[in-house]
Coordinates of C-alpha atoms and ligand atoms in Angstrom, one line a residue:
M1 CA 20.1 6.4 14.9
R2 CA 18.9 9.8 13.5
K3 CA 17.1 12.1 15.9
D4 CA 13.6 11.7 14.6
G5 CA 12.9 8.5 12.8
F6 CA 10.8 5.4 13.3
S7 CA 11.7 3.7 16.6
S8 CA 11.1 0.1 15.5
Q9 CA 10.5 -2.0 12.5
I10 CA 6.9 -2.5 13.5
G11 CA 6.5 1.3 13.7
A12 CA 8.0 1.8 10.2
L13 CA 5.9 -1.0 8.8
M14 CA 2.6 0.4 10.2
A15 CA 3.4 3.8 8.9
I16 CA 4.1 2.4 5.4
I17 CA 1.0 0.3 5.5
G18 CA -0.9 3.4 6.6
S19 CA 0.3 5.2 3.6
A20 CA -0.5 2.4 1.2
V21 CA -4.0 1.5 2.6
G22 CA -6.3 4.3 1.7
L23 CA -9.1 5.4 -0.7
G24 CA -7.2 3.3 -3.3
N25 CA -8.0 0.1 -1.5
L26 CA -11.5 0.9 -0.1
W27 CA -13.0 3.0 -2.8
K28 CA -11.1 2.4 -6.1
F29 CA -10.2 -1.2 -5.9
P30 CA -13.7 -2.7 -5.4
Y31 CA -15.2 -0.6 -8.2
I32 CA -12.3 -1.2 -10.6
A33 CA -12.5 -5.0 -9.8
G34 CA -16.3 -4.7 -10.2
K35 CA -16.1 -2.9 -13.5
N36 CA -13.5 -5.4 -14.9
G37 CA -15.3 -8.6 -14.1
G38 CA -13.9 -9.5 -10.6
A39 CA -11.6 -12.5 -10.5
T40 CA -9.7 -12.1 -13.7
F41 CA -8.7 -8.6 -12.7
I42 CA -7.8 -9.7 -9.2
F43 CA -5.5 -12.5 -10.5
L44 CA -3.7 -10.1 -12.8
Y45 CA -3.4 -7.6 -10.1
I46 CA -1.7 -10.0 -7.8
G47 CA 0.8 -10.9 -10.5
F48 CA 1.7 -7.3 -11.0
M49 CA 2.0 -6.7 -7.3
I50 CA 4.8 -9.4 -7.3
I51 CA 6.7 -8.6 -10.5
L52 CA 6.2 -4.8 -10.8
C53 CA 5.2 -3.3 -7.5
L54 CA 7.6 -5.3 -5.3
P55 CA 10.7 -4.3 -7.3
L56 CA 9.6 -0.7 -7.3
M57 CA 8.9 -0.6 -3.6
L58 CA 12.3 -2.1 -2.9
S59 CA 13.9 0.5 -5.1
E60 CA 12.3 3.4 -3.2
L61 CA 13.2 1.8 0.1
V62 CA 16.9 1.4 -1.0
I63 CA 17.1 5.0 -2.3
G64 CA 15.6 6.5 0.8
R65 CA 17.5 4.6 3.4
R66 CA 20.8 4.8 1.6
A67 CA 20.6 8.6 1.4
G68 CA 18.6 9.3 4.5
L69 CA 17.1 12.5 3.1
D70 CA 13.8 13.7 1.6
A71 CA 12.8 12.7 -2.0
A72 CA 14.8 15.4 -3.8
G73 CA 17.7 15.4 -1.4
S74 CA 18.1 11.7 -1.7
F75 CA 18.8 11.9 -5.4
K76 CA 21.1 14.8 -4.9
K77 CA 23.2 12.9 -2.4
L78 CA 23.3 9.6 -4.3
A79 CA 24.0 11.3 -7.7
P80 CA 25.7 14.6 -7.0
N81 CA 26.1 17.1 -9.8
T82 CA 23.5 15.5 -12.0
K83 CA 19.9 16.3 -12.8
W84 CA 18.5 13.2 -11.1
Y85 CA 17.2 15.3 -8.2
I86 CA 14.5 16.5 -10.6
T87 CA 12.9 13.1 -10.0
G88 CA 12.4 14.0 -6.4
L89 CA 11.2 17.5 -7.2
I90 CA 8.6 15.9 -9.5
G91 CA 7.6 13.8 -6.5
V92 CA 7.1 16.8 -4.3
V93 CA 4.9 18.5 -6.9
T94 CA 3.0 15.3 -7.4
A95 CA 2.3 15.0 -3.7
F96 CA 1.0 18.6 -3.7
T97 CA -1.3 17.9 -6.6
I98 CA -2.6 14.6 -5.2
L99 CA -3.2 16.2 -1.8
S100 CA -5.2 19.0 -3.2
F101 CA -8.0 16.7 -4.3
Y102 CA -7.4 13.7 -2.0
S103 CA -8.1 16.0 1.0
V104 CA -11.3 17.1 -0.7
V105 CA -12.4 13.5 -0.8
G106 CA -11.1 13.2 2.7
G107 CA -13.6 15.9 3.6
W108 CA -16.4 13.8 2.0
T109 CA -15.4 10.9 4.3
I110 CA -15.9 13.2 7.3
E111 CA -19.4 14.2 5.9
Y112 CA -20.4 10.6 5.6
L113 CA -19.0 9.7 9.0
I114 CA -20.9 12.5 10.6
S115 CA -24.2 11.6 8.9
S116 CA -23.8 8.0 9.9
L117 CA -23.1 9.0 13.5
T118 CA -26.2 11.1 13.6
F119 CA -28.2 8.3 11.9
K120 CA -29.3 10.7 9.1
T121 CA -31.3 8.4 6.9
E122 CA -34.1 10.6 5.8
D123 CA -33.2 10.9 2.1
S124 CA -33.4 7.6 0.2
N125 CA -32.2 9.4 -2.9
A126 CA -28.5 8.7 -2.4
Q127 CA -27.5 9.9 -5.8
A128 CA -29.0 13.3 -5.4
H129 CA -27.8 13.6 -1.9
F130 CA -24.2 13.0 -3.0
T131 CA -24.3 15.4 -6.0
D132 CA -26.0 18.1 -4.0
F133 CA -23.4 17.8 -1.2
I134 CA -20.2 17.8 -3.4
Q135 CA -21.5 20.7 -5.5
S136 CA -22.5 23.0 -2.6
P137 CA -20.1 25.9 -2.0
I138 CA -19.5 26.0 1.7
R139 CA -19.8 22.7 3.5
P140 CA -17.3 20.7 1.5
L141 CA -14.8 23.6 1.8
F142 CA -15.0 23.6 5.5
L143 CA -14.7 19.8 5.7
H144 CA -11.7 19.8 3.4
L145 CA -10.1 22.3 5.6
S146 CA -10.8 20.2 8.7
F147 CA -9.3 17.2 7.0
I148 CA -6.1 19.0 6.1
V149 CA -5.8 20.5 9.6
L150 CA -6.2 17.0 11.1
T151 CA -3.5 15.7 8.8
A152 CA -1.1 18.5 9.8
A153 CA -1.9 17.9 13.4
V154 CA -0.5 14.4 13.2
L155 CA 2.7 15.6 11.5
W156 CA 3.1 18.5 14.0
T157 CA 4.8 16.4 16.7
G158 CA 7.2 14.7 14.3
V159 CA 7.8 11.3 12.8
K160 CA 8.2 9.2 16.0
N161 CA 5.5 10.8 18.1
G162 CA 3.1 11.8 15.3
I163 CA 3.2 9.5 12.3
E164 CA 4.4 6.3 14.1
K165 CA 2.1 6.5 17.1
F166 CA -0.9 7.3 14.9
S167 CA -0.3 4.3 12.6
K168 CA 0.8 1.9 15.3
Y169 CA -2.5 2.0 17.1
L170 CA -4.9 2.7 14.3
M171 CA -3.7 0.3 11.6
P172 CA -4.4 -2.9 13.7
L173 CA -7.8 -1.4 14.7
L174 CA -8.5 -0.7 11.0
F175 CA -7.8 -4.3 10.2
L176 CA -10.1 -5.7 12.9
M177 CA -12.9 -3.3 11.8
I178 CA -12.7 -4.3 8.1
L179 CA -12.4 -7.9 9.0
G180 CA -15.6 -7.7 11.1
L181 CA -17.4 -5.8 8.4
A182 CA -16.5 -8.5 5.8
I183 CA -17.7 -11.3 8.1
F184 CA -21.0 -9.5 8.6
S185 CA -21.4 -8.8 4.9
L186 CA -20.7 -12.5 4.1
S187 CA -23.6 -13.5 6.3
L188 CA -26.1 -11.6 4.2
P189 CA -28.5 -13.6 2.0
N190 CA -27.0 -14.4 -1.4
A191 CA -23.7 -13.1 -0.3
M192 CA -22.0 -16.0 -2.1
L193 CA -22.9 -14.5 -5.4
G194 CA -20.5 -11.7 -4.6
V195 CA -17.8 -14.2 -3.5
E196 CA -18.2 -16.2 -6.7
F197 CA -17.9 -13.0 -8.7
L198 CA -14.6 -12.2 -6.9
L199 CA -13.1 -15.7 -7.1
K200 CA -14.1 -17.3 -10.4
P201 CA -12.0 -16.0 -13.2
N202 CA -13.2 -15.8 -16.7
F203 CA -10.2 -15.3 -18.9
A204 CA -12.4 -14.2 -21.8
D205 CA -12.5 -10.9 -19.9
L206 CA -8.7 -10.3 -20.5
S207 CA -8.1 -7.2 -22.5
P208 CA -5.3 -4.6 -22.9
G209 CA -7.4 -2.1 -21.0
L210 CA -7.8 -4.4 -18.1
I211 CA -4.1 -5.3 -17.9
L212 CA -3.2 -1.6 -17.8
D213 CA -5.9 -0.8 -15.3
A214 CA -4.4 -3.4 -13.0
L215 CA -0.9 -1.9 -13.4
G216 CA -2.0 1.6 -12.7
Q217 CA -4.1 0.6 -9.7
G218 CA -1.1 -1.3 -8.2
L219 CA 1.1 1.8 -8.3
F220 CA -1.5 4.1 -6.8
S221 CA -2.5 1.6 -4.1
L222 CA 1.0 1.2 -2.9
S223 CA 1.9 4.9 -3.0
L224 CA 4.7 4.2 -5.5
G225 CA 6.2 6.5 -8.0
M226 CA 6.5 9.8 -6.2
G227 CA 8.9 9.5 -3.3
T228 CA 6.5 8.7 -0.5
I229 CA 8.3 5.5 0.3
I230 CA 11.7 7.2 -0.3
T231 CA 10.7 9.8 2.3
Y232 CA 9.5 7.3 4.9
S233 CA 12.5 5.0 4.2
A234 CA 14.9 7.7 5.2
Y235 CA 13.4 7.3 8.7
I236 CA 14.0 3.6 8.9
D237 CA 16.9 2.4 11.0
K238 CA 19.9 0.7 9.3
K239 CA 19.3 -2.6 11.1
E240 CA 15.7 -3.2 9.9
N241 CA 15.0 -5.7 7.1
L242 CA 13.8 -3.8 4.0
V243 CA 12.8 -6.9 2.0
Q244 CA 10.5 -8.0 4.9
I245 CA 9.0 -4.5 5.1
A246 CA 8.2 -4.5 1.4
V247 CA 6.7 -8.0 1.3
I248 CA 4.5 -7.5 4.4
T249 CA 3.3 -4.1 3.1
I250 CA 2.3 -5.6 -0.2
V251 CA 0.6 -8.6 1.3
M252 CA -1.3 -6.3 3.8
D253 CA -2.3 -3.8 1.1
L254 CA -3.7 -6.7 -1.0
I255 CA -5.6 -8.1 2.0
F256 CA -7.2 -4.8 2.7
A257 CA -8.2 -4.4 -0.9
L258 CA -9.7 -7.9 -1.0
L259 CA -11.4 -7.4 2.4
A260 CA -12.9 -4.2 1.1
S261 CA -14.3 -6.0 -1.9
L262 CA -15.6 -8.7 0.4
V263 CA -17.4 -6.0 2.4
I264 CA -18.9 -4.3 -0.6
L265 CA -19.6 -6.8 -3.3
P266 CA -21.5 -9.4 -1.3
A267 CA -23.7 -6.6 -0.1
V268 CA -24.1 -5.3 -3.7
F269 CA -25.2 -8.7 -4.9
S270 CA -27.3 -9.4 -1.8
F271 CA -29.4 -6.3 -2.4
G272 CA -29.6 -6.7 -6.2
F273 CA -27.4 -3.8 -7.2
Q274 CA -24.8 -3.9 -10.1
P275 CA -21.1 -4.4 -9.3
N276 CA -20.1 -2.1 -12.2
E277 CA -21.4 1.1 -10.8
G278 CA -18.0 2.9 -11.0
P279 CA -16.9 5.6 -8.7
G280 CA -20.4 6.0 -7.2
L281 CA -20.2 2.5 -5.7
L282 CA -18.9 3.7 -2.4
F283 CA -20.7 7.0 -1.8
I284 CA -24.0 6.2 -3.6
T285 CA -24.6 2.5 -3.8
L286 CA -23.4 1.6 -0.4
P287 CA -25.5 4.1 1.6
Q288 CA -28.6 2.7 -0.2
I289 CA -27.6 -0.7 0.9
F290 CA -27.1 0.4 4.5
L291 CA -30.7 1.7 4.5
Q292 CA -32.0 -1.8 3.8
M293 CA -29.5 -3.9 5.7
P294 CA -30.2 -5.3 9.2
F295 CA -28.1 -3.1 11.6
G296 CA -27.2 -1.1 8.6
S297 CA -26.8 2.2 10.4
Y298 CA -24.2 0.7 12.8
F299 CA -22.5 -1.0 9.9
A300 CA -22.3 2.5 8.3
I301 CA -20.6 4.0 11.3
V302 CA -17.9 1.4 11.4
F303 CA -17.5 1.5 7.6
F304 CA -17.1 5.3 7.3
S305 CA -14.8 5.4 10.3
V306 CA -12.5 2.9 8.5
L307 CA -12.7 5.0 5.4
F308 CA -11.8 8.2 7.3
I309 CA -8.8 6.7 9.2
A310 CA -7.4 5.0 6.1
A311 CA -7.7 8.3 4.1
L312 CA -6.1 10.2 6.9
S313 CA -3.0 7.9 7.2
S314 CA -2.5 8.1 3.4
S315 CA -2.7 11.9 3.4
I316 CA -0.3 12.1 6.3
S317 CA 2.3 10.3 4.1
L318 CA 1.6 12.7 1.2
L319 CA 2.0 15.7 3.4
E320 CA 5.3 14.4 4.9
V321 CA 6.8 14.3 1.4
I322 CA 6.3 18.0 1.1
V323 CA 7.2 18.8 4.7
A324 CA 10.5 16.8 4.6
Y325 CA 11.5 18.5 1.4
M326 CA 10.7 22.0 2.6
C327 CA 12.5 21.5 5.9
R328 CA 15.7 20.7 4.2
A329 CA 15.3 23.2 1.3
T330 CA 14.2 26.3 3.3
K331 CA 15.9 25.8 6.7
L332 CA 12.7 27.0 8.4
S333 CA 11.4 25.0 11.3
R334 CA 9.1 22.0 10.8
K335 CA 6.1 23.8 12.3
K336 CA 6.5 26.9 10.2
N337 CA 6.8 24.8 7.1
I338 CA 3.7 22.9 8.1
L339 CA 1.7 26.2 8.5
I340 CA 2.9 27.5 5.1
I341 CA 2.1 24.2 3.3
V342 CA -1.3 23.9 4.9
S343 CA -2.2 27.5 3.9
A344 CA -1.3 26.7 0.3
L345 CA -3.2 23.4 0.3
S346 CA -6.3 25.0 1.8
F347 CA -6.3 27.3 -1.2
T348 CA -5.7 24.7 -3.9
G349 CA -8.0 22.2 -2.3
A350 CA -10.7 24.9 -2.1
I351 CA -10.4 25.5 -5.8
C352 CA -10.6 21.8 -6.5
S353 CA -13.8 21.5 -4.4
L354 CA -15.4 24.6 -5.9
S355 CA -14.6 23.3 -9.4
L356 CA -17.3 20.6 -8.8
G357 CA -20.0 23.3 -8.1
P358 CA -19.8 27.1 -8.5
L359 CA -16.6 27.0 -10.6
A360 CA -17.8 24.1 -12.8
N361 CA -17.6 26.2 -16.0
F362 CA -14.0 26.9 -15.6
K363 CA -12.2 24.1 -17.5
I364 CA -8.5 23.2 -18.0
F365 CA -8.1 21.2 -21.3
G366 CA -11.8 20.3 -21.1
N367 CA -11.7 19.0 -17.5
S368 CA -12.8 20.5 -14.2
I369 CA -9.9 21.6 -12.0
F370 CA -10.6 18.6 -9.7
D371 CA -10.3 16.1 -12.6
F372 CA -7.4 18.0 -14.0
F373 CA -5.4 17.6 -10.8
D374 CA -6.3 13.9 -10.7
I375 CA -5.4 13.2 -14.3
L376 CA -2.2 15.3 -14.1
S377 CA -0.9 13.3 -11.1
S378 CA -2.1 9.8 -11.7
T379 CA -1.8 9.7 -15.5
Y380 CA 1.4 11.8 -16.1
L381 CA 3.4 12.6 -13.0
M382 CA 3.2 9.2 -11.1
P383 CA 4.1 6.9 -14.0
L384 CA 6.9 9.4 -14.9
G385 CA 8.2 9.3 -11.4
A386 CA 8.0 5.5 -11.2
L387 CA 9.9 5.2 -14.5
L388 CA 12.7 7.5 -13.4
I389 CA 13.0 5.7 -10.0
S390 CA 13.4 2.3 -11.7
L391 CA 15.9 3.7 -14.2
F392 CA 17.9 5.3 -11.4
L393 CA 18.1 2.2 -9.4
G394 CA 18.6 -0.1 -12.3
W395 CA 21.1 1.9 -14.3
K396 CA 22.6 4.7 -12.3
M397 CA 23.2 3.2 -8.8
K398 CA 26.0 0.7 -8.4
K399 CA 24.8 -2.8 -8.0
T400 CA 27.1 -3.4 -5.1
D401 CA 25.6 -0.4 -3.3
V402 CA 22.1 -1.7 -3.8
Y403 CA 23.1 -5.1 -2.5
D404 CA 24.8 -3.6 0.5
E405 CA 21.7 -1.6 1.4
L406 CA 19.2 -4.3 0.9
S407 CA 21.3 -7.0 2.7
N408 CA 22.2 -4.7 5.6
S409 CA 25.9 -4.8 4.6
G410 CA 25.9 -8.5 3.9
S411 CA 24.2 -9.7 7.0
L412 CA 21.0 -10.9 5.2
V413 CA 20.9 -13.5 2.4
L414 CA 19.2 -12.3 -0.8
P415 CA 18.7 -15.3 -3.1
L416 CA 16.6 -13.5 -5.7
F417 CA 18.8 -10.4 -5.9
N418 CA 19.7 -10.8 -9.6
M419 CA 16.1 -11.4 -10.5
F420 CA 15.2 -8.1 -8.7
I421 CA 17.9 -6.2 -10.7
F422 CA 16.6 -7.7 -13.9
L423 CA 13.1 -6.7 -13.2
V424 CA 14.1 -3.1 -12.2
R425 CA 16.3 -2.7 -15.3
Y426 CA 14.1 -4.1 -18.0
F427 CA 10.6 -5.2 -17.1
V428 CA 9.5 -2.3 -14.8
P429 CA 10.5 0.5 -17.2
L430 CA 8.9 -1.2 -20.1
A431 CA 5.7 -2.0 -18.3
I432 CA 5.4 1.6 -17.2
I433 CA 6.0 3.0 -20.6
L434 CA 3.1 0.8 -21.8
I435 CA 0.8 2.1 -19.1
F436 CA 1.8 5.6 -20.1
L437 CA 1.2 5.1 -23.8
N438 CA -2.2 3.5 -23.1
K439 CA -3.3 6.3 -20.9
L440 CA -2.3 8.8 -23.6
Q441 CA -4.5 6.6 -25.8
V442 CA -1.8 5.8 -28.3
F443 CA -3.3 2.3 -28.4
Ligands
LIG501 N1 -1.9 4.6 -1.6 C1 -3.0 5.5 -1.1 C2 -4.3 4.8 -1.4 O1 -4.4 3.7 -1.7 C3 -2.9 6.9 -1.7 C4 -1.6 7.4 -1.6 C5 -0.9 7.8 -0.5 C6 -0.8 7.7 -2.7 N2 0.3 8.3 -0.9 C7 0.4 8.2 -2.3 C8 -1.0 7.4 -4.1 C9 1.4 8.5 -3.1 C10 0.0 7.8 -4.9 C11 1.2 8.2 -4.5 O2 -5.3 5.5 -1.3

């Protein structure tokens, strides 16, 4: 076993679930489902999880564990003297871009956690409160910095003692907390309207936009397409079962997204709000609901703790992609590299945060810097990464090597192996090209 890796399958699993479950599940999924008519979106989403996300996740797991290196190094080792390592480099750049704004939102979760802990309920104008806060120059910067430093602190002691310990204890806790919140939310008057909205499909809602939203959300929610899973998989022991890890992660990620929707949407319906509020659903609608709800201020504390922990475990995985790469590429110590990367991120994150307030007039292609980083990573870099990863596994790697890695040298039986190869070769690349063209507004 390598010197610093996950010490058990459960540790690896919790870390990967920690990476997957984040703002994507708790913040984006409920509002995208709300915007797209609930059940129809959810059914499609589940379909894509199985035929698109599962093959991609298996691909990243195979590449990472086979090579045992960081995102770029893995491609270099598996395809020496080719340009494939650029796929990994794109991943490292993507991680940096995502972290720059993800940690700003992470700072917001700290703000909301602090105000729930101090029972700050004086302003009922949640919209103005939110806008004033994110546009102010100092406080969000400070909170962003705190979030990045906390992320770095978990990585400081390494994979086994940092990432694995953090995830192993906090993921089960997170699950219990969100389960409790959902049960409470379901007991509110008229909560069943929310459940009905989530469960009763109306296939008249189906549209190309909705299909592509479901695809894009699946990739983001499972941290696919930029080498996060490759990086983590390099720390997984050869005897663990990769198929099991992938399936359990996908099921848990889905359960978290559905539970988050079962927390938010019944409350939205119960208090007469609209489910299609968009990104403001979490930071604007929900605090208004907390004000009116019985035990709302306690509910808020648990909810924002969940949000904060989930965001932190995802940002840990993003930072590890960069740290693992830098440690191999620069030969500096892990701690030195962490310090260098954190300094760089505190700068780019600060610019992202300021671009919502004092620097709002500075635009890149018509977008604020914050939005530009978001669009650059999720619209361009991640689909590109996912495409290259599926092409690499489907067309470049030897089928026998892929089989060998997935089956632990033949000791596991893989009845659907040929189906997996078919999906990775043809369906996944084609589907991703479609998302890409749609986002570029070709159709
Ligand atoms: N999956 C996380 C979420 O749902 C975010 C995340 C972590 C991520 N690592 C990633 C997204 C890598 C894309 C790529 O919030």
